[in-house]
Coordinates of C-alpha atoms in Angstrom, one line a residue:
X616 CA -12.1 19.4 -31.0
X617 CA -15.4 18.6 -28.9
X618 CA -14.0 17.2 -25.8
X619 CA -17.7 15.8 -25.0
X620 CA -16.5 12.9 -27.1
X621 CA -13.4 12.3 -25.1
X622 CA -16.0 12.1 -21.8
X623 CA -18.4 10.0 -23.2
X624 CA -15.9 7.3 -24.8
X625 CA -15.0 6.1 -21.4
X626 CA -11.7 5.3 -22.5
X627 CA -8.8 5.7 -19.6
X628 CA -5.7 7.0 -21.3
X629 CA -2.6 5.5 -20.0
X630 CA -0.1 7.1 -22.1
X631 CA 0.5 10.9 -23.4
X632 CA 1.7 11.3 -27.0
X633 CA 4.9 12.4 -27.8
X634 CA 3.1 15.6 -28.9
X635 CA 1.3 16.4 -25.6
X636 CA -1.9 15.9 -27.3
X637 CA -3.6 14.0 -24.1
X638 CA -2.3 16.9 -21.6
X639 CA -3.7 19.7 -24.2
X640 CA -7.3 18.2 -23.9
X641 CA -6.8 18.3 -20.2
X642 CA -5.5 22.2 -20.2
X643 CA -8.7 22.5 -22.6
X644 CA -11.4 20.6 -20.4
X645 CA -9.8 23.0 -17.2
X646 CA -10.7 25.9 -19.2
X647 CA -14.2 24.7 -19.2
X648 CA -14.8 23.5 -15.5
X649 CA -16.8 26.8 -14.7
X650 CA -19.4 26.4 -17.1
X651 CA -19.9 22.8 -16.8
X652 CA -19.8 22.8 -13.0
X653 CA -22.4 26.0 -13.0
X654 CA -24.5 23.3 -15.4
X655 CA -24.4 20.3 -13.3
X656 CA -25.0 22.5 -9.9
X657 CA -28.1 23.8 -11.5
X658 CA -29.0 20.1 -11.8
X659 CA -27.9 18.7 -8.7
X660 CA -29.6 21.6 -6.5
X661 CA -33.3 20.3 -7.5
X662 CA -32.3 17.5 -5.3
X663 CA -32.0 20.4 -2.3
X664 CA -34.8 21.6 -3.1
X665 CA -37.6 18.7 -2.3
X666 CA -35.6 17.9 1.3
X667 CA -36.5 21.3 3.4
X668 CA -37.7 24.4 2.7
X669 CA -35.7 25.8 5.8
X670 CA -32.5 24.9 4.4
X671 CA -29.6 27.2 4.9
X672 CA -26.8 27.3 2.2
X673 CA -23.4 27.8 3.9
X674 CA -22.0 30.0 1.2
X675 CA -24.0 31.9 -1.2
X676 CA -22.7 35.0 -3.0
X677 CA -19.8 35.1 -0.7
X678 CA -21.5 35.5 2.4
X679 CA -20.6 32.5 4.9
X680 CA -22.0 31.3 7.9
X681 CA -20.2 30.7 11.0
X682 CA -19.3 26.9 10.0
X683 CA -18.3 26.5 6.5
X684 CA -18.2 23.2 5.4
X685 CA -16.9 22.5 1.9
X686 CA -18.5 20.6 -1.0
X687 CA -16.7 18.3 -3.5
X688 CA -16.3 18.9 -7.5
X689 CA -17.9 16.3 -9.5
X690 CA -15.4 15.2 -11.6
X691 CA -17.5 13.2 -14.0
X692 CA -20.2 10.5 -12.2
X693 CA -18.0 10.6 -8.8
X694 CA -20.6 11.2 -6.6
X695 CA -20.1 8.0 -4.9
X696 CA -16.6 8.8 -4.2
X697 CA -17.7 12.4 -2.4
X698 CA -20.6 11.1 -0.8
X699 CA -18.4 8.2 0.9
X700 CA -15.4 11.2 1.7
X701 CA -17.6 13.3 3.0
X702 CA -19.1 10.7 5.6
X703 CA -15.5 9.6 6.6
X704 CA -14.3 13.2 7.0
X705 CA -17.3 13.5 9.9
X706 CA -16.0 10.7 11.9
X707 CA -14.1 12.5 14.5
X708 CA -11.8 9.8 15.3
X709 CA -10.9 8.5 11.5
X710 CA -10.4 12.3 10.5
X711 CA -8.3 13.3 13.4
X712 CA -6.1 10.8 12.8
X713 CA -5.1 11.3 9.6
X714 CA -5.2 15.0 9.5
X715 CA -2.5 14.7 11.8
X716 CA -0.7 12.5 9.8
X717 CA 2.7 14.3 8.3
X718 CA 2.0 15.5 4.8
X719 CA 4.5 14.0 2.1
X720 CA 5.6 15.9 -0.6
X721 CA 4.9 13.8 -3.9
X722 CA 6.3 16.0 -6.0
X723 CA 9.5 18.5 -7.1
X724 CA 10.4 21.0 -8.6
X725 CA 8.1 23.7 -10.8
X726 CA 5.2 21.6 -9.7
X727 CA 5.8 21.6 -6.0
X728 CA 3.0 22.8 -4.2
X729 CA 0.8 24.0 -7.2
X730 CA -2.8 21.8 -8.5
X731 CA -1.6 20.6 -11.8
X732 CA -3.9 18.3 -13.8
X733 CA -2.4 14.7 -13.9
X734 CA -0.9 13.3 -17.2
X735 CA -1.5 9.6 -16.7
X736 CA 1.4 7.8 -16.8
X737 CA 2.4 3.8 -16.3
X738 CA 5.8 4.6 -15.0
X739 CA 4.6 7.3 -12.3
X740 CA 4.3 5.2 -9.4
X741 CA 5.3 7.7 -7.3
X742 CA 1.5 8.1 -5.6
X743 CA 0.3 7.9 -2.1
X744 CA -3.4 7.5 -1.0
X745 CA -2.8 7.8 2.8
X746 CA -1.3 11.7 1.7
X747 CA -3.7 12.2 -1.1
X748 CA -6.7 11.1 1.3
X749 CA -4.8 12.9 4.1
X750 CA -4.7 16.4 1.5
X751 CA -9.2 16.0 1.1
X752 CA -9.7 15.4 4.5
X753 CA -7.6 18.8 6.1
X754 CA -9.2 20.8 3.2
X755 CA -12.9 20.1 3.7
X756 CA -13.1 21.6 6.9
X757 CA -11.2 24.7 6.4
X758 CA -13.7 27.2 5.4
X759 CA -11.6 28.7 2.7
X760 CA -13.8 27.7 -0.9
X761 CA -17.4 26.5 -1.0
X762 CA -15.9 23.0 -3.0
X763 CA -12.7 21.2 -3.1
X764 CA -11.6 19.7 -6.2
X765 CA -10.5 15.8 -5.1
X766 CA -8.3 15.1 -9.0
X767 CA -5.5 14.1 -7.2
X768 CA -7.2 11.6 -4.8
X769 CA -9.3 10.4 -7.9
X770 CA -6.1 9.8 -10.1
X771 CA -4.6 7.7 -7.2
X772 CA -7.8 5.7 -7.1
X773 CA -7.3 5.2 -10.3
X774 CA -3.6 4.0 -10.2
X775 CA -4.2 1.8 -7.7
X776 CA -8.2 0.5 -8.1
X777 CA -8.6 -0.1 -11.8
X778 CA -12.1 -1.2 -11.3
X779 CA -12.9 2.3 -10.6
X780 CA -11.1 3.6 -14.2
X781 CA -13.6 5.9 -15.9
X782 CA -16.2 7.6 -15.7
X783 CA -18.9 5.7 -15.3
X784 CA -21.3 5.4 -12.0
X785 CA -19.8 3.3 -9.2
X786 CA -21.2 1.5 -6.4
X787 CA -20.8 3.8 -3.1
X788 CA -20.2 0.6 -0.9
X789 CA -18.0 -1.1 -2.8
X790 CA -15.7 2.2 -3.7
X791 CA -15.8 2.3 0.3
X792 CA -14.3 -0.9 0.9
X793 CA -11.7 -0.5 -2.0
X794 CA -10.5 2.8 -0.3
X795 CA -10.9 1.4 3.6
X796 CA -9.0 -2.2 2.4
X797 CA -6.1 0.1 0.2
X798 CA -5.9 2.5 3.2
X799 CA -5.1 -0.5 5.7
X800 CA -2.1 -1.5 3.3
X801 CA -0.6 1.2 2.6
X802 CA -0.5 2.4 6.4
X803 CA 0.7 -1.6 7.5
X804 CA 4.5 -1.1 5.5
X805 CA 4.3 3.0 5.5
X806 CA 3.5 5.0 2.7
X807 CA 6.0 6.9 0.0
X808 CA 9.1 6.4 2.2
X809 CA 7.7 7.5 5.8
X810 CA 8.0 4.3 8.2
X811 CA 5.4 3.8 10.5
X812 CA 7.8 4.8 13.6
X813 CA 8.1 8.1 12.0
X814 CA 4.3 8.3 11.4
X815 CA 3.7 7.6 15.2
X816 CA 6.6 9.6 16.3
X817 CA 4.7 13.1 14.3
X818 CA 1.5 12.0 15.5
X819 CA 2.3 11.9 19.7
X820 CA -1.3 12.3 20.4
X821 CA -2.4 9.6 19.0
X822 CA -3.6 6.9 22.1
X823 CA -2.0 4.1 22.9
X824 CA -4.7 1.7 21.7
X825 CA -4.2 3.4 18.3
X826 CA -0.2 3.1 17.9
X827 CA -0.5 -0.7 18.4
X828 CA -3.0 -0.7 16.2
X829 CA -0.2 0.7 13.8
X830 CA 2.6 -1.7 15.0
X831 CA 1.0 -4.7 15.3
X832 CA -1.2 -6.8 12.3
X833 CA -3.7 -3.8 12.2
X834 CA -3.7 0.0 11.8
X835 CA -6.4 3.0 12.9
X836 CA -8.7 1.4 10.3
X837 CA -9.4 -1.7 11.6
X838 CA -8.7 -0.1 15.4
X839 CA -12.1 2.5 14.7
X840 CA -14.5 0.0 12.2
X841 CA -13.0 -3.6 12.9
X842 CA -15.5 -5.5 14.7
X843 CA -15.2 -9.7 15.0
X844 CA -18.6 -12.3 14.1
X845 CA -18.8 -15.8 15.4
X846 CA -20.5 -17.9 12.7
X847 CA -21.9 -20.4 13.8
X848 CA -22.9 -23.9 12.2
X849 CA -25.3 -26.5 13.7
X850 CA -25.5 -30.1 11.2
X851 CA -29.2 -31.2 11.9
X852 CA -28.1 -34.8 11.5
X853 CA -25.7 -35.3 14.2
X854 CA -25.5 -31.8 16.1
X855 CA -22.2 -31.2 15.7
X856 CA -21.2 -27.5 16.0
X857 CA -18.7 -25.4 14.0
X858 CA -17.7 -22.0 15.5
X859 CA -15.4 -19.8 12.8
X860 CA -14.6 -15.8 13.8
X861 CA -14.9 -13.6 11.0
X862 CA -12.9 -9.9 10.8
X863 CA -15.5 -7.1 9.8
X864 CA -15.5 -3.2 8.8
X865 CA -19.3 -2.9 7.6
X866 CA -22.4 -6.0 8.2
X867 CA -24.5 -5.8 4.8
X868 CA -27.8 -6.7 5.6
X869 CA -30.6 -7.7 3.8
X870 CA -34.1 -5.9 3.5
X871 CA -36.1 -8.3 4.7
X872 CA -38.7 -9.7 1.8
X873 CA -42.0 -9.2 3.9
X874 CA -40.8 -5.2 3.3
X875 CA -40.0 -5.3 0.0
X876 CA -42.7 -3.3 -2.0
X877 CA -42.5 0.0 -3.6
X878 CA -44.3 1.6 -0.8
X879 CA -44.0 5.1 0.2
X880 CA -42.5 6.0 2.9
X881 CA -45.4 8.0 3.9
X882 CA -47.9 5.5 3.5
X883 CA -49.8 4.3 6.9
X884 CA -50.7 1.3 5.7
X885 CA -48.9 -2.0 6.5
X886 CA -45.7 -2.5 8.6
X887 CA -42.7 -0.2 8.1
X888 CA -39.3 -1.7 8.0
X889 CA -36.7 -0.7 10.7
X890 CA -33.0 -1.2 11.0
X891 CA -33.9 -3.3 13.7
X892 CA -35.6 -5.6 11.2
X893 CA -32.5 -5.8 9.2
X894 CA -30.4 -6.8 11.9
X895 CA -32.2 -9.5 13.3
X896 CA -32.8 -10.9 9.9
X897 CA -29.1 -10.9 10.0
X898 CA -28.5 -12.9 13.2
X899 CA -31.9 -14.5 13.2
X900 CA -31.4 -19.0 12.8
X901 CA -31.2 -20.1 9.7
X902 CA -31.2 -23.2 8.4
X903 CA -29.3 -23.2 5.1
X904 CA -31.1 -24.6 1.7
X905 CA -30.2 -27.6 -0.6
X906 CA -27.5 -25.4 -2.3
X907 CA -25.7 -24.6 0.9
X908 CA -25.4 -28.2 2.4
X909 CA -22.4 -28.0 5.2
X910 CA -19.7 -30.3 5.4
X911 CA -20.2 -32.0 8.4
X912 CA -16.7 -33.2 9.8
X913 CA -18.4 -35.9 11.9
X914 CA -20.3 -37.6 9.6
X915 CA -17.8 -36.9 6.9
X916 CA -20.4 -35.7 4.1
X917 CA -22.5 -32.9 3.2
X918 CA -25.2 -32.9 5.6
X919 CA -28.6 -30.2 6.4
X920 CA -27.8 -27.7 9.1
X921 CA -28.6 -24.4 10.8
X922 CA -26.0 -21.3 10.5
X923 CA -26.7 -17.8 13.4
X924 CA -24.1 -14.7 13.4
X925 CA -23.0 -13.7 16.6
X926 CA -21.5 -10.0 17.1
X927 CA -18.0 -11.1 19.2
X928 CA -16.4 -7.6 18.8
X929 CA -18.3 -4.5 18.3
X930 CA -16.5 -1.6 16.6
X931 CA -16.1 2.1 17.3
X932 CA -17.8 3.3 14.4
X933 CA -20.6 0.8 13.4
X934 CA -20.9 0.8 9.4
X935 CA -24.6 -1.1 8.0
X936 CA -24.8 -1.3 4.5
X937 CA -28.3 -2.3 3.3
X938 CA -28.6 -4.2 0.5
X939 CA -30.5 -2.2 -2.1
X940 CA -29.2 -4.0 -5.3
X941 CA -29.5 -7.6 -6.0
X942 CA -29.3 -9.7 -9.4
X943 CA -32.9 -11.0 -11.2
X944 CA -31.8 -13.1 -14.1
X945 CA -29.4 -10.1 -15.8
X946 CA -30.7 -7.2 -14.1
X947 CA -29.5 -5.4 -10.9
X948 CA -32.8 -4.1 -9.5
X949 CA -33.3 -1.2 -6.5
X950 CA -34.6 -2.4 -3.3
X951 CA -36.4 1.0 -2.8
X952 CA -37.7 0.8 0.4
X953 CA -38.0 2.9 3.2
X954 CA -36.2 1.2 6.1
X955 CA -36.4 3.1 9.5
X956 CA -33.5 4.4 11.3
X957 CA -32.8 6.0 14.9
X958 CA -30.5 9.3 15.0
X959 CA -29.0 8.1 18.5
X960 CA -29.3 5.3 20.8
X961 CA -29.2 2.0 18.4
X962 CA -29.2 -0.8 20.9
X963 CA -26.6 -3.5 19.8
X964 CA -26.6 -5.4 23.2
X965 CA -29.1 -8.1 22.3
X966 CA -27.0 -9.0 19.2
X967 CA -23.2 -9.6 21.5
X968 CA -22.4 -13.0 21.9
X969 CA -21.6 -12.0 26.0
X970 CA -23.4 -9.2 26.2
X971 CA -22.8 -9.3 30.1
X972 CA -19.7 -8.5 29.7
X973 CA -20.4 -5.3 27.9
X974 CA -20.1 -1.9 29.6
X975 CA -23.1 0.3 30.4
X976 CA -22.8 2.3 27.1
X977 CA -20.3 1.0 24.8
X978 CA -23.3 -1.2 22.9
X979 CA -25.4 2.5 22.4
X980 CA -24.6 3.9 18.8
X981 CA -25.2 7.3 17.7
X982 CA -25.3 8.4 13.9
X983 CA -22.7 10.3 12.3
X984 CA -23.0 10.1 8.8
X985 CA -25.8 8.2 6.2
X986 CA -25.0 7.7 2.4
X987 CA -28.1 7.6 0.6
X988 CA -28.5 6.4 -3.7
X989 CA -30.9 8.4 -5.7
X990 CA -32.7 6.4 -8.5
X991 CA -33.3 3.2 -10.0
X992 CA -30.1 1.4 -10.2
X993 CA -26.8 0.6 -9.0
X994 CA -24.8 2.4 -12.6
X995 CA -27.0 5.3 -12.6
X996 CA -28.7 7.5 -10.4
X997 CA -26.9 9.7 -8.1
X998 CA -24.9 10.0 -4.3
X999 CA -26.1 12.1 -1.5
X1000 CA -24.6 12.1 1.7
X1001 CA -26.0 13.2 5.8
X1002 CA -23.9 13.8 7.9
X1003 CA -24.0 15.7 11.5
X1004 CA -20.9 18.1 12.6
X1005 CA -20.6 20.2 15.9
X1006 CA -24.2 19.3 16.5
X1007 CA -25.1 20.2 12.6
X1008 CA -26.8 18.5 10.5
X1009 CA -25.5 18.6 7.3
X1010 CA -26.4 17.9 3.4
X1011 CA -23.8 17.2 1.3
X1012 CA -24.6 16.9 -2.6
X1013 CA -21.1 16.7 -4.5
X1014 CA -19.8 20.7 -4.6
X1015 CA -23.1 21.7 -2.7
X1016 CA -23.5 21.9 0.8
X1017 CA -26.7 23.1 3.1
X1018 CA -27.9 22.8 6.6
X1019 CA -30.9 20.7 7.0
X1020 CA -32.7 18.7 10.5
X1021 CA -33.0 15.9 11.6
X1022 CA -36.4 15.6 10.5
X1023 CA -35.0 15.6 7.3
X1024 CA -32.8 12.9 7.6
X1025 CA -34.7 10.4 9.1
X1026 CA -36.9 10.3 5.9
X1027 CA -33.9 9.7 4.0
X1028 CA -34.0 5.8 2.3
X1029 CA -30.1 5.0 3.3
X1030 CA -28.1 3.2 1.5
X1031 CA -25.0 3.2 4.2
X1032 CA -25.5 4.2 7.6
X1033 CA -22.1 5.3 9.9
X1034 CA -22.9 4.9 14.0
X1035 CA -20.2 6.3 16.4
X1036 CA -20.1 4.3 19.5
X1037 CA -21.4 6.2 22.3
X1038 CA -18.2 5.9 24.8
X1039 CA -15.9 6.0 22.0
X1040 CA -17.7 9.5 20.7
X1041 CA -17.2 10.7 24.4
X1042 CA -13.2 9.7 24.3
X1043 CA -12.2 11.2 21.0
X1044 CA -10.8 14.3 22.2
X1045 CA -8.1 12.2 23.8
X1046 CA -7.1 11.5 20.0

């Protein structure tokens, strides 16, 4: 049978057949990996070859480097999935953490410890994606292949995050907070049997900060990117204020409309847009249109008024997603502008609601990690991620991986930048 068809259908098969049929197209597509991965790395590696000329490939014909980072397969349009996993596994603190986690054996038997492909099935509930994310993390830093094939993690995803079903192209951000959000659940009651007493009891390194994170209302995701906004609401007709505090993990800002033109990022002429730009668009005053109209509790009707952000709580790791995709009429159109970002030393003081209360360095961000979306729109196109590593700068491109500079990666039009607070950067080895 052509199995191209079974790809192309997009249809996500719950059930096997009494014959087997479903796993038999599976054994059948395995048996066809090579060639279709040696395909789509031929295709992928054009994109490698426009960002340096003095990249480095960590692995070729054997022969490895002194670091060896690993690449992830692309299992049919998952790019977005490995470009956000391989940002996450070079956050010290968020990789450390799990790594050390205590793996959990999900299953028995003739399958134990063997990669089996995954016969769907509505009854298997018997999935964990703390272990399953745990399993990708330890095994992109090892060295030992030049690309890890994530079906296990993707299968939980799909168990658990049936908008992600399928094969189609996904939205990088969103998958991100799908996986941060399931993450924080599953580590709040314990995954697959293992209490979280056990978990901290394995994991005695872990700091204290970290453990109550685990004990109390939130865990080590919201402990490393949990931050906390003040919004606040001014009505223009009395002056009445309304003060709310909002839970974060990422600030999506907007590209600023001055900026948006399909300029190169080369071009001299006219303004170029910075992060900076982005963020004080973000906190800047606003005073909310017709269609927003706030409920004023003191004069007990809608009523005009001005809304400002406020930064209460700034995280350890610093996510900013910029807003590349928005709706025109039925279309999701590309924001494709360059916006200007700094490598180390992004400034968040001036946006702290008490900034003088802030310590010398723990407003200074550093970048780890920067997603960036190849092409016209948000269901096509294709995932690339930056991230730096023992000093490294790295390119990660599903299975292929190469050393590039930072020259390199400053040009790169993000899509989701990761900034490691400066003090917390310096503490991680206490993890």
């Amino acid at each position: 049978q052509n199995c191209k068809s079974f790809y192309r259908c997009d249809d996500f098969v719950v059930n096997d057949t009494k014959l087997g049929l479903v796993q038999k197209v599976r054994e059948h597509l395995q048996n066809l990996e090579n060639s279709a991965f040696t395909a789509d790395r031929h295709r992928k590696r054009k994109l490698l070859e426009n960002s340096t000329l003095n990249s480095k490939l960590l692995k070729v014909n054997g022969s490895t480097t002194a670091i060896c980072a690993t690449g992830l397969r692309n299992l049919g349009n998952t790019c977005f999935m490995n470009a956000i996993l391989q940002s996450l596994s070079n956050i010290e603190q968020f990789c450390c953490y799990f790594k050390e986690l205590p793996a959990v054996e999900l299953r028995n038997g003739k399958t134990a410890g063997r990669r089996t492909y995954h016969t769907r099935s509505q009854g298997d509930n018997n999935v964990s994606l703390v272990e399953e994310f745990r399993k990708t993390l330890c095994a992109l830093w090892q060295g030992s292949q030049t690309a890890f094939s994530p079906e296990s993690l993707f299968y939980v995803v799909w168990k658990i995050m049936p908008n992600f079903r399928g094969y189609q192209q996904q939205d990088a951000h969103e998958f991100m907070r799908y996986l941060l959000d399931h993450l924080h659940l599953e580590l709040q009651g314990g995954f697959n049997g293992v209490s979280r007493s056990a978990i901290l009891q394995e994991n005695s390194t872990l700091s204290a900060s970290n453990k109550c994170c685990i004990n109390g209302a939130s865990t080590v995701v919201t402990a490393i990117f949990g931050g906390i906004l003040q919004n606040e609401v001014n009505c223009l007709i009395c002056g009445t204020e309304s003060r709310k505090f909002d839970p974060f993990l990422d600030l999506s800002l907007d590209i600023p409309s001055q900026f948006r033109s399909k300029r190169s990022k080369n071009q001299e002429n006219g303004p170029v847009c910075s992060l900076r730009d982005c963020l004080r668009s973000f906190t800047d005053l606003e005073e909310l249109d017709e269609t927003e109209l706030y409920m004023c509790h003191k004069c007990k009707k809608k009523q005009k008024s001005t809304k400002k952000f406020w930064i209460q709580k700034l995280p350890k790791v610093l996510c900013l997603h910029l807003k590349r995709f928005h709706w025109t009429a039925y279309l999701r159109n590309k924001v494709d502008t360059y916006v200007e970002f700094p490598l180390r030393g992004l400034d968040m003081k001036c946006y702290l609601l008490e900034p003088e209360n802030s310590g010398p360095e723990s407003c200074l961000y550093d970048l780890a990690a920067v997603v960036v979306h190849h092409g016209s729109g948000v269901g096509s196109g294709h995932y690339t991620a930056y991230a730096t590593h023992e000093g490294r700068w790295f390119h990660f491109n599903d299975s292929t991986v190469t050393l590039t500079d930072e020259e390199t990666v400053v040009k790169a039009k993000a899509y989701i930048l990761f900034y490691v607070e400066r003090q917390a950067r310096a503490g991680s080895d206490k993890l």
